[in-house]
């Protein structure tokens, strides 16, 4: 799985051509293997929400929902605040990690997963 993040900025011009600041855009897309795509199609999890981000602004409310199909097809969001851009990027990265976890779970259906409880000491049995 590979996550591509692209950050861009553009100058915002006023009515008379004056500089009114900068607008930022963030694009994120996850590339997966064909077998992973088959799992997503089989279990119909395209609309599954991987991450949410919401910030109430004074003039607008910025929301971003990262779904399986959204991150696989590529998703763009714009903001005028660089701190918000960083938070949005963090949400996209978390969404990609959540997709990896979801795929790992779907791969275990029909089988079993073994895990240790407590401390793991390199495979030696506790006595």
mmCIF file of C-alpha atoms in Angstrom:
data_model
loop_
_atom_site.group_PDB
_atom_site.id
_atom_site.type_symbol
_atom_site.label_atom_id
_atom_site.label_comp_id
_atom_site.label_asym_id
_atom_site.label_seq_id
_atom_site.Cartn_x
_atom_site.Cartn_y
_atom_site.Cartn_z
ATOM 1 C CA UNK A 1 0.000 0.000 0.000
ATOM 2 C CA UNK A 2 1.304 3.425 -0.926
ATOM 3 C CA UNK A 3 -0.115 6.789 0.136
ATOM 4 C CA UNK A 4 0.553 9.764 -2.131
ATOM 5 C CA UNK A 5 0.178 13.191 -0.522
ATOM 6 C CA UNK A 6 0.362 16.346 -2.615
ATOM 7 C CA UNK A 7 0.302 19.844 -1.108
ATOM 8 C CA UNK A 8 -0.320 22.950 -3.199
ATOM 9 C CA UNK A 9 -0.887 26.618 -2.604
ATOM 10 C CA UNK A 10 -2.330 29.438 -4.631
ATOM 11 C CA UNK A 11 -2.405 33.171 -4.076
ATOM 12 C CA UNK A 12 -5.818 34.674 -3.441
ATOM 13 C CA UNK A 13 -6.398 37.959 -5.277
ATOM 14 C CA UNK A 14 -8.829 40.628 -4.195
ATOM 15 C CA UNK A 15 -11.433 42.367 -6.334
ATOM 16 C CA UNK A 16 -8.901 44.927 -7.554
ATOM 17 C CA UNK A 17 -6.003 42.481 -7.899
ATOM 18 C CA UNK A 18 -4.529 42.976 -4.441
ATOM 19 C CA UNK A 19 -3.062 40.092 -2.474
ATOM 20 C CA UNK A 20 -5.594 38.606 -0.020
ATOM 21 C CA UNK A 21 -3.586 35.660 1.277
ATOM 22 C CA UNK A 22 -2.918 32.084 0.324
ATOM 23 C CA UNK A 23 -5.230 29.116 -0.168
ATOM 24 C CA UNK A 24 -3.849 25.620 0.447
ATOM 25 C CA UNK A 25 -4.963 22.337 -1.092
ATOM 26 C CA UNK A 26 -4.198 18.804 -0.034
ATOM 27 C CA UNK A 27 -4.578 15.736 -2.228
ATOM 28 C CA UNK A 28 -4.311 12.197 -0.912
ATOM 29 C CA UNK A 29 -4.582 8.838 -2.655
ATOM 30 C CA UNK A 30 -3.836 5.279 -1.543
ATOM 31 C CA UNK A 31 -2.670 2.709 -4.075
ATOM 32 C CA UNK A 32 -3.389 -0.915 -3.212
ATOM 33 C CA UNK A 33 -2.837 -4.332 -4.750
ATOM 34 C CA UNK A 34 -5.450 -6.063 -6.923
ATOM 35 C CA UNK A 35 -6.071 -8.679 -4.213
ATOM 36 C CA UNK A 36 -6.792 -5.931 -1.688
ATOM 37 C CA UNK A 37 -9.185 -4.279 -4.155
ATOM 38 C CA UNK A 38 -10.942 -7.643 -4.523
ATOM 39 C CA UNK A 39 -11.438 -7.802 -0.731
ATOM 40 C CA UNK A 40 -12.947 -4.316 -0.685
ATOM 41 C CA UNK A 41 -15.333 -5.259 -3.486
ATOM 42 C CA UNK A 42 -16.194 -8.630 -1.903
ATOM 43 C CA UNK A 43 -17.103 -7.147 1.486
ATOM 44 C CA UNK A 44 -18.620 -3.967 -0.013
ATOM 45 C CA UNK A 45 -16.769 -1.590 2.295
ATOM 46 C CA UNK A 46 -16.283 1.248 -0.209
ATOM 47 C CA UNK A 47 -18.366 3.656 1.878
ATOM 48 C CA UNK A 48 -16.717 2.633 5.155
ATOM 49 C CA UNK A 49 -15.477 5.733 7.021
ATOM 50 C CA UNK A 50 -11.770 5.520 7.793
ATOM 51 C CA UNK A 51 -11.309 8.972 9.362
ATOM 52 C CA UNK A 52 -13.215 12.205 9.977
ATOM 53 C CA UNK A 53 -12.024 15.753 10.415
ATOM 54 C CA UNK A 54 -14.175 18.759 11.267
ATOM 55 C CA UNK A 55 -13.252 22.290 12.222
ATOM 56 C CA UNK A 56 -15.848 25.003 12.757
ATOM 57 C CA UNK A 57 -14.572 28.220 11.209
ATOM 58 C CA UNK A 58 -16.121 31.652 11.626
ATOM 59 C CA UNK A 59 -17.256 31.905 8.004
ATOM 60 C CA UNK A 60 -17.378 28.236 7.024
ATOM 61 C CA UNK A 61 -17.364 24.784 8.534
ATOM 62 C CA UNK A 62 -14.645 22.592 7.070
ATOM 63 C CA UNK A 63 -15.298 18.861 7.136
ATOM 64 C CA UNK A 64 -13.463 15.985 5.559
ATOM 65 C CA UNK A 65 -14.521 12.365 5.661
ATOM 66 C CA UNK A 66 -12.024 9.795 4.439
ATOM 67 C CA UNK A 67 -13.832 6.757 3.062
ATOM 68 C CA UNK A 68 -12.339 3.672 1.468
ATOM 69 C CA UNK A 69 -13.447 4.734 -2.035
ATOM 70 C CA UNK A 70 -12.453 8.351 -1.391
ATOM 71 C CA UNK A 71 -8.858 7.560 -0.478
ATOM 72 C CA UNK A 72 -8.550 4.969 -3.268
ATOM 73 C CA UNK A 73 -9.885 7.332 -5.943
ATOM 74 C CA UNK A 74 -7.987 10.349 -4.632
ATOM 75 C CA UNK A 75 -9.378 13.097 -2.465
ATOM 76 C CA UNK A 76 -8.715 16.863 -2.457
ATOM 77 C CA UNK A 77 -9.587 19.394 0.216
ATOM 78 C CA UNK A 78 -8.842 23.126 0.417
ATOM 79 C CA UNK A 79 -8.302 25.454 3.346
ATOM 80 C CA UNK A 80 -6.945 28.921 4.025
ATOM 81 C CA UNK A 81 -5.117 27.859 7.188
ATOM 82 C CA UNK A 82 -1.824 25.968 7.200
ATOM 83 C CA UNK A 83 -2.482 24.456 10.653
ATOM 84 C CA UNK A 84 -5.757 23.045 9.349
ATOM 85 C CA UNK A 85 -3.858 21.675 6.344
ATOM 86 C CA UNK A 86 -1.500 19.823 8.681
ATOM 87 C CA UNK A 87 -4.449 18.398 10.646
ATOM 88 C CA UNK A 88 -6.126 17.301 7.414
ATOM 89 C CA UNK A 89 -2.926 15.578 6.303
ATOM 90 C CA UNK A 90 -2.750 13.773 9.632
ATOM 91 C CA UNK A 91 -6.349 12.592 9.136
ATOM 92 C CA UNK A 92 -5.538 11.316 5.635
ATOM 93 C CA UNK A 93 -2.538 9.405 6.944
ATOM 94 C CA UNK A 94 -4.669 7.961 9.753
ATOM 95 C CA UNK A 95 -7.315 6.968 7.205
ATOM 96 C CA UNK A 96 -4.697 5.105 5.160
ATOM 97 C CA UNK A 97 -3.477 3.301 8.302
ATOM 98 C CA UNK A 98 -7.082 2.413 9.154
ATOM 99 C CA UNK A 99 -7.506 1.036 5.623
ATOM 100 C CA UNK A 100 -4.451 -1.161 6.147
ATOM 101 C CA UNK A 101 -5.955 -2.425 9.431
ATOM 102 C CA UNK A 102 -9.314 -3.069 7.737
ATOM 103 C CA UNK A 103 -7.628 -5.061 4.963
ATOM 104 C CA UNK A 104 -5.654 -7.069 7.526
ATOM 105 C CA UNK A 105 -8.912 -8.001 9.276
ATOM 106 C CA UNK A 106 -10.671 -8.923 6.032
ATOM 107 C CA UNK A 107 -7.733 -11.180 5.079
ATOM 108 C CA UNK A 108 -8.286 -13.249 8.254
ATOM 109 C CA UNK A 109 -11.955 -14.131 7.570
ATOM 110 C CA UNK A 110 -12.218 -17.868 7.192
ATOM 111 C CA UNK A 111 -9.035 -18.392 9.168
ATOM 112 C CA UNK A 112 -7.687 -17.482 12.558
ATOM 113 C CA UNK A 113 -5.317 -15.004 14.088
ATOM 114 C CA UNK A 114 -3.186 -15.767 17.110
ATOM 115 C CA UNK A 115 -1.930 -13.091 19.451
ATOM 116 C CA UNK A 116 -0.307 -13.030 22.853
ATOM 117 C CA UNK A 117 -1.820 -11.443 25.902
ATOM 118 C CA UNK A 118 0.460 -9.695 28.305
ATOM 119 C CA UNK A 119 4.124 -9.186 27.583
ATOM 120 C CA UNK A 120 5.708 -10.782 24.549
ATOM 121 C CA UNK A 121 9.126 -12.260 25.249
ATOM 122 C CA UNK A 122 10.317 -13.423 21.851
ATOM 123 C CA UNK A 123 8.409 -16.705 21.728
ATOM 124 C CA UNK A 124 9.717 -18.260 24.953
ATOM 125 C CA UNK A 125 6.987 -19.646 27.169
ATOM 126 C CA UNK A 126 6.456 -18.022 30.526
ATOM 127 C CA UNK A 127 6.915 -20.300 33.516
#
